[in-house]
Amino acid sequence: MKTQVAIIGGGPSGLLLSQLLHTRGIDSVVLERKTKDYVLGRIRAGVLEQGLVRLMEEAGCAERLHAEGFAHDGTLISFGDETFRIDFTEHTGTPVVVYGQTEVTRDLYEAREKAGGKIEFNVEDVVIQGADSDTPHVYYTVGGEARRLDCDFVAGCDGFHGVSRQTIPLDVRREYEKVYPFGWLGVLSETPPVTHELIYANSSRGFALCSMRNESLSRYYIQCSLSDKPEDWTDEAFWQEFKRRIPADQAGKLVTGPTIEKSIAPLRSFVTEPMRWGRLFLCGDAAHIVPPTGAKGLNTAASDVHYLYNGLCDFYENNSVAGIDSYSEKALKRVWKAERFSWWFSSLMHRYPDQSEFDLKMQAAEIEFLRSNKAAQQAMAENYVGLPY
Ligand code: RFL
Ligand code: PHB
């Protein structure tokens, strides 16, 4: 089989890239390790920057997002008994959109299927060869049958545990990592959200987040120990702990119910450099991970897709390599800013096992500065709604 762009991974990065390329007549094949249902069963991001919304529009996939997504003009931050609000629209003129990653992915799958796009599911043993030549190709198996895909370029959109990053030789690749000493236990529950905006809560018992998917579906998280397992947490234990971490007035009106999903994610900051090796380009979680505080993961994947898509269009339409040659540099410049914001916001909102009295005072002083200083709020708002591409 032959295509112009072989895309490894059928998560949001791979599908968005494939659909955008399709709008410009550039052919791609997506190779996904799991089934479509499995990919859609992963409950992840919920907050979209305008940059991603615009890409979904350009991909012709934003109809449902516009009809069902919720524009959020601000967010609440609570510290102990005090709650304050950061107004995104006042500071930046831009809201964020609350619309689940599951729905973004569903819309992209639908568009790809409608356009007759080629997606292979259940692929195994993916090996990328010749990425440092003009004739890259991908070997893989489906149902035990070996296949080969020849292409002009390979887009590695296969997430943190994928094979694309590992294809880049160790003497070329440089990795930067910080592992946090806690995780997030997240639940999805068919109950109305406790507030109409998100609440990021720093309590003496640890971090908590109130988020949502729609008027009758809430997404809540608490900071937990890395050794915890989701099955250690009964629904009752979760709600009890959650209520103790969010502001008392919100806890009083929280509607609880059976959870329909419960999972734990470890928190990590990670970047690999460069994001390009020959004709192989890394996008999204394959190249970088942020802790979820600040909701930057999917949005940073989207800015990578934007740069790569434009670079590939430049190559096919204008016979120019300028866009693909500057891809890694441009993408990384924005990635590091998202890494900084996510690291800063995580440091501000969590309780660390080794935090000293001094560290706690610094955290309190930083939160007070954010509460009382317009310039600090402006900086937070600009980062939260998304820095320009
Ligand atoms: P994905 O979503 O991991 O998709 C990669 C796909 O590649 C497939 N794959 C392979 N396919 C073929 N061959 C192989 N060898 C393969 N290896 C892997 C996988 O099956 C998968 O389908 O990466 P992608 O597309 O780059 O998307 C990144 C986002 O998923 C991620 O950044 C976000 O979910 C992060 N994130 C959030 N981001 C936000 O912008 N806003 C949020 O509010 C937000 N909340 C979150 C989050 C992530 C979370 N978890 C669980 C990590 C909340 C949580 C709890
Ligand atoms: C979510 O709704 O899943 C969510 C929202 C905000 C975050 C992280 C996750 O910072």
PDB file of C-alpha atoms in Angstrom, residues 69-241:
ATOM      1  CA  GLY A  69     -19.800  22.795  23.704  1.00  0.00           C
ATOM      2  CA  PHE A  70     -19.962  25.315  26.546  1.00  0.00           C
ATOM      3  CA  ALA A  71     -18.007  28.581  26.419  1.00  0.00           C
ATOM      4  CA  HIS A  72     -16.420  29.263  29.803  1.00  0.00           C
ATOM      5  CA  ASP A  73     -15.470  32.881  30.478  1.00  0.00           C
ATOM      6  CA  GLY A  74     -13.483  32.148  33.610  1.00  0.00           C
ATOM      7  CA  THR A  75     -12.484  29.665  36.278  1.00  0.00           C
ATOM      8  CA  LEU A  76     -12.658  29.545  40.076  1.00  0.00           C
ATOM      9  CA  ILE A  77      -9.651  28.936  42.271  1.00  0.00           C
ATOM     10  CA  SER A  78     -10.081  27.996  45.895  1.00  0.00           C
ATOM     11  CA  PHE A  79      -7.481  27.971  48.636  1.00  0.00           C
ATOM     12  CA  GLY A  80      -8.642  26.880  52.070  1.00  0.00           C
ATOM     13  CA  ASP A  81     -11.862  28.790  52.730  1.00  0.00           C
ATOM     14  CA  GLU A  82     -11.302  31.436  50.105  1.00  0.00           C
ATOM     15  CA  THR A  83     -12.472  31.302  46.475  1.00  0.00           C
ATOM     16  CA  PHE A  84     -11.669  33.777  43.709  1.00  0.00           C
ATOM     17  CA  ARG A  85     -12.264  33.914  39.999  1.00  0.00           C
ATOM     18  CA  ILE A  86      -9.978  34.506  37.022  1.00  0.00           C
ATOM     19  CA  ASP A  87     -11.933  36.112  34.212  1.00  0.00           C
ATOM     20  CA  PHE A  88     -10.568  34.867  30.885  1.00  0.00           C
ATOM     21  CA  THR A  89     -12.746  37.055  28.685  1.00  0.00           C
ATOM     22  CA  GLU A  90     -11.997  40.228  30.632  1.00  0.00           C
ATOM     23  CA  HIS A  91      -8.242  39.615  30.397  1.00  0.00           C
ATOM     24  CA  THR A  92      -7.922  38.090  26.939  1.00  0.00           C
ATOM     25  CA  GLY A  93     -11.226  38.611  25.118  1.00  0.00           C
ATOM     26  CA  THR A  94     -11.418  34.833  24.694  1.00  0.00           C
ATOM     27  CA  PRO A  95     -13.244  32.027  26.519  1.00  0.00           C
ATOM     28  CA  VAL A  96     -12.315  28.341  26.503  1.00  0.00           C
ATOM     29  CA  VAL A  97     -14.764  25.681  25.312  1.00  0.00           C
ATOM     30  CA  VAL A  98     -15.765  22.731  27.481  1.00  0.00           C
ATOM     31  CA  TYR A  99     -16.268  19.754  25.125  1.00  0.00           C
ATOM     32  CA  GLY A 100     -14.864  16.302  25.850  1.00  0.00           C
ATOM     33  CA  GLN A 101     -11.900  14.781  24.033  1.00  0.00           C
ATOM     34  CA  THR A 102     -14.124  11.738  23.493  1.00  0.00           C
ATOM     35  CA  GLU A 103     -16.520  13.905  21.480  1.00  0.00           C
ATOM     36  CA  VAL A 104     -13.704  15.600  19.524  1.00  0.00           C
ATOM     37  CA  THR A 105     -12.393  12.145  18.624  1.00  0.00           C
ATOM     38  CA  ARG A 106     -15.868  10.861  17.755  1.00  0.00           C
ATOM     39  CA  ASP A 107     -16.463  13.838  15.421  1.00  0.00           C
ATOM     40  CA  LEU A 108     -13.103  13.274  13.723  1.00  0.00           C
ATOM     41  CA  TYR A 109     -13.755   9.537  13.245  1.00  0.00           C
ATOM     42  CA  GLU A 110     -17.138  10.348  11.740  1.00  0.00           C
ATOM     43  CA  ALA A 111     -15.609  12.852   9.309  1.00  0.00           C
ATOM     44  CA  ARG A 112     -12.847  10.438   8.293  1.00  0.00           C
ATOM     45  CA  GLU A 113     -15.362   7.648   7.712  1.00  0.00           C
ATOM     46  CA  LYS A 114     -17.659   9.932   5.706  1.00  0.00           C
ATOM     47  CA  ALA A 115     -14.732  10.953   3.496  1.00  0.00           C
ATOM     48  CA  GLY A 116     -13.724   7.317   2.981  1.00  0.00           C
ATOM     49  CA  GLY A 117     -10.465   7.865   4.900  1.00  0.00           C
ATOM     50  CA  LYS A 118      -8.308   4.816   5.472  1.00  0.00           C
ATOM     51  CA  ILE A 119      -7.909   3.823   9.116  1.00  0.00           C
ATOM     52  CA  GLU A 120      -6.504   0.434  10.052  1.00  0.00           C
ATOM     53  CA  PHE A 121      -7.437  -0.717  13.568  1.00  0.00           C
ATOM     54  CA  ASN A 122      -5.836  -3.432  15.688  1.00  0.00           C
ATOM     55  CA  VAL A 123      -2.458  -2.966  14.034  1.00  0.00           C
ATOM     56  CA  GLU A 124       0.488  -4.611  15.785  1.00  0.00           C
ATOM     57  CA  ASP A 125       4.276  -4.621  15.535  1.00  0.00           C
ATOM     58  CA  VAL A 126       4.563  -1.216  13.860  1.00  0.00           C
ATOM     59  CA  VAL A 127       8.133  -0.575  12.646  1.00  0.00           C
ATOM     60  CA  ILE A 128       9.095   2.677  10.912  1.00  0.00           C
ATOM     61  CA  GLN A 129      11.970   2.270   8.462  1.00  0.00           C
ATOM     62  CA  GLY A 130      13.887   4.636   6.192  1.00  0.00           C
ATOM     63  CA  ALA A 131      12.729   7.773   8.030  1.00  0.00           C
ATOM     64  CA  ASP A 132      16.202   9.205   7.402  1.00  0.00           C
ATOM     65  CA  SER A 133      15.876   8.543   3.648  1.00  0.00           C
ATOM     66  CA  ASP A 134      13.529   9.815   0.890  1.00  0.00           C
ATOM     67  CA  THR A 135      11.598   6.547   0.928  1.00  0.00           C
ATOM     68  CA  PRO A 136      10.191   5.926   4.399  1.00  0.00           C
ATOM     69  CA  HIS A 137       7.964   2.902   4.926  1.00  0.00           C
ATOM     70  CA  VAL A 138       6.069   1.318   7.787  1.00  0.00           C
ATOM     71  CA  TYR A 139       5.827  -2.418   8.474  1.00  0.00           C
ATOM     72  CA  TYR A 140       2.957  -3.691  10.633  1.00  0.00           C
ATOM     73  CA  THR A 141       0.683  -6.677  11.093  1.00  0.00           C
ATOM     74  CA  VAL A 142      -3.103  -6.954  11.259  1.00  0.00           C
ATOM     75  CA  GLY A 143      -4.650 -10.231  12.385  1.00  0.00           C
ATOM     76  CA  GLY A 144      -1.271 -11.928  11.966  1.00  0.00           C
ATOM     77  CA  GLU A 145      -0.884 -10.726   8.355  1.00  0.00           C
ATOM     78  CA  ALA A 146       2.261  -8.688   7.597  1.00  0.00           C
ATOM     79  CA  ARG A 147       1.802  -5.434   5.654  1.00  0.00           C
ATOM     80  CA  ARG A 148       3.931  -2.616   4.286  1.00  0.00           C
ATOM     81  CA  LEU A 149       2.931   1.015   3.821  1.00  0.00           C
ATOM     82  CA  ASP A 150       5.138   3.202   1.615  1.00  0.00           C
ATOM     83  CA  CYS A 151       4.897   6.949   2.093  1.00  0.00           C
ATOM     84  CA  ASP A 152       6.529  10.359   1.693  1.00  0.00           C
ATOM     85  CA  PHE A 153       6.338  11.214   5.405  1.00  0.00           C
ATOM     86  CA  VAL A 154       5.516   9.539   8.730  1.00  0.00           C
ATOM     87  CA  ALA A 155       3.597  11.405  11.444  1.00  0.00           C
ATOM     88  CA  GLY A 156       4.183   9.824  14.870  1.00  0.00           C
ATOM     89  CA  CYS A 157       0.900  10.539  16.672  1.00  0.00           C
ATOM     90  CA  ASP A 158       1.025   7.390  18.821  1.00  0.00           C
ATOM     91  CA  GLY A 159       1.052   8.885  22.299  1.00  0.00           C
ATOM     92  CA  PHE A 160       3.544   8.572  25.123  1.00  0.00           C
ATOM     93  CA  HIS A 161       3.872   4.770  24.909  1.00  0.00           C
ATOM     94  CA  GLY A 162       4.068   4.589  21.110  1.00  0.00           C
ATOM     95  CA  VAL A 163       6.916   3.433  18.863  1.00  0.00           C
ATOM     96  CA  SER A 164       7.549   6.607  16.849  1.00  0.00           C
ATOM     97  CA  ARG A 165       9.644   8.422  19.425  1.00  0.00           C
ATOM     98  CA  GLN A 166      11.744   5.269  19.992  1.00  0.00           C
ATOM     99  CA  THR A 167      12.527   5.217  16.260  1.00  0.00           C
ATOM    100  CA  ILE A 168      14.663   8.343  16.653  1.00  0.00           C
ATOM    101  CA  PRO A 169      18.222   7.192  17.486  1.00  0.00           C
ATOM    102  CA  LEU A 170      19.347   7.781  21.061  1.00  0.00           C
ATOM    103  CA  ASP A 171      22.298   9.893  19.976  1.00  0.00           C
ATOM    104  CA  VAL A 172      19.893  12.306  18.260  1.00  0.00           C
ATOM    105  CA  ARG A 173      17.146  12.317  20.899  1.00  0.00           C
ATOM    106  CA  ARG A 174      17.271  14.308  24.136  1.00  0.00           C
ATOM    107  CA  GLU A 175      14.569  13.765  26.757  1.00  0.00           C
ATOM    108  CA  TYR A 176      13.570  15.993  29.678  1.00  0.00           C
ATOM    109  CA  GLU A 177      11.319  14.640  32.397  1.00  0.00           C
ATOM    110  CA  LYS A 178       9.807  15.435  35.775  1.00  0.00           C
ATOM    111  CA  VAL A 179       7.665  12.860  37.578  1.00  0.00           C
ATOM    112  CA  TYR A 180       5.352  14.253  40.267  1.00  0.00           C
ATOM    113  CA  PRO A 181       4.918  12.399  43.569  1.00  0.00           C
ATOM    114  CA  PHE A 182       1.141  11.975  43.183  1.00  0.00           C
ATOM    115  CA  GLY A 183      -1.592  11.106  40.698  1.00  0.00           C
ATOM    116  CA  TRP A 184      -5.138  12.210  39.867  1.00  0.00           C
ATOM    117  CA  LEU A 185      -8.078   9.974  40.651  1.00  0.00           C
ATOM    118  CA  GLY A 186     -10.855  10.982  38.251  1.00  0.00           C
ATOM    119  CA  VAL A 187     -14.524  10.025  38.205  1.00  0.00           C
ATOM    120  CA  LEU A 188     -17.326  10.613  35.754  1.00  0.00           C
ATOM    121  CA  SER A 189     -20.801  10.792  37.224  1.00  0.00           C
ATOM    122  CA  GLU A 190     -24.244  11.324  35.726  1.00  0.00           C
ATOM    123  CA  THR A 191     -24.990  14.244  38.031  1.00  0.00           C
ATOM    124  CA  PRO A 192     -25.290  17.992  37.358  1.00  0.00           C
ATOM    125  CA  PRO A 193     -21.978  19.885  37.739  1.00  0.00           C
ATOM    126  CA  VAL A 194     -21.647  21.586  41.115  1.00  0.00           C
ATOM    127  CA  THR A 195     -20.884  24.974  39.486  1.00  0.00           C
ATOM    128  CA  HIS A 196     -21.185  26.309  35.949  1.00  0.00           C
ATOM    129  CA  GLU A 197     -17.411  26.982  35.828  1.00  0.00           C
ATOM    130  CA  LEU A 198     -14.463  24.765  36.793  1.00  0.00           C
ATOM    131  CA  ILE A 199     -13.050  24.944  40.331  1.00  0.00           C
ATOM    132  CA  TYR A 200      -9.358  24.247  40.925  1.00  0.00           C
ATOM    133  CA  ALA A 201      -9.030  23.684  44.686  1.00  0.00           C
ATOM    134  CA  ASN A 202      -5.896  23.660  46.808  1.00  0.00           C
ATOM    135  CA  SER A 203      -6.945  22.237  50.181  1.00  0.00           C
ATOM    136  CA  SER A 204      -4.825  21.066  53.093  1.00  0.00           C
ATOM    137  CA  ARG A 205      -5.909  17.513  52.153  1.00  0.00           C
ATOM    138  CA  GLY A 206      -4.609  17.912  48.592  1.00  0.00           C
ATOM    139  CA  PHE A 207      -5.835  19.149  45.216  1.00  0.00           C
ATOM    140  CA  ALA A 208      -9.354  18.712  43.824  1.00  0.00           C
ATOM    141  CA  LEU A 209     -10.921  19.748  40.516  1.00  0.00           C
ATOM    142  CA  CYS A 210     -14.582  20.204  39.634  1.00  0.00           C
ATOM    143  CA  SER A 211     -15.112  19.869  35.893  1.00  0.00           C
ATOM    144  CA  MET A 212     -17.915  18.706  33.634  1.00  0.00           C
ATOM    145  CA  ARG A 213     -18.904  17.389  30.233  1.00  0.00           C
ATOM    146  CA  ASN A 214     -22.481  18.746  30.040  1.00  0.00           C
ATOM    147  CA  GLU A 215     -25.452  19.763  32.243  1.00  0.00           C
ATOM    148  CA  SER A 216     -25.947  16.241  33.468  1.00  0.00           C
ATOM    149  CA  LEU A 217     -22.431  14.796  33.366  1.00  0.00           C
ATOM    150  CA  SER A 218     -19.754  15.842  35.863  1.00  0.00           C
ATOM    151  CA  ARG A 219     -16.034  15.114  35.856  1.00  0.00           C
ATOM    152  CA  TYR A 220     -14.294  15.382  39.225  1.00  0.00           C
ATOM    153  CA  TYR A 221     -10.710  14.714  40.269  1.00  0.00           C
ATOM    154  CA  ILE A 222      -8.717  14.461  43.493  1.00  0.00           C
ATOM    155  CA  GLN A 223      -4.966  14.281  44.019  1.00  0.00           C
ATOM    156  CA  CYS A 224      -4.137  10.767  45.236  1.00  0.00           C
ATOM    157  CA  SER A 225      -1.158   8.682  46.185  1.00  0.00           C
ATOM    158  CA  LEU A 226       0.766   6.971  43.375  1.00  0.00           C
ATOM    159  CA  SER A 227       0.250   3.637  45.103  1.00  0.00           C
ATOM    160  CA  ASP A 228      -3.578   3.991  45.093  1.00  0.00           C
ATOM    161  CA  LYS A 229      -5.649   1.819  42.757  1.00  0.00           C
ATOM    162  CA  PRO A 230      -9.074   2.932  41.457  1.00  0.00           C
ATOM    163  CA  GLU A 231     -10.636  -0.137  43.093  1.00  0.00           C
ATOM    164  CA  ASP A 232      -9.298   1.059  46.488  1.00  0.00           C
ATOM    165  CA  TRP A 233     -11.726   3.967  46.223  1.00  0.00           C
ATOM    166  CA  THR A 234     -15.410   3.173  46.708  1.00  0.00           C
ATOM    167  CA  ASP A 235     -17.788   5.841  45.379  1.00  0.00           C
ATOM    168  CA  GLU A 236     -18.646   6.758  48.954  1.00  0.00           C
ATOM    169  CA  ALA A 237     -14.986   7.208  49.908  1.00  0.00           C
ATOM    170  CA  PHE A 238     -14.409   9.341  46.817  1.00  0.00           C
ATOM    171  CA  TRP A 239     -17.355  11.689  47.485  1.00  0.00           C
ATOM    172  CA  GLN A 240     -16.460  12.014  51.144  1.00  0.00           C
ATOM    173  CA  GLU A 241     -12.868  12.995  50.359  1.00  0.00           C
TER     174      GLU A 241
END
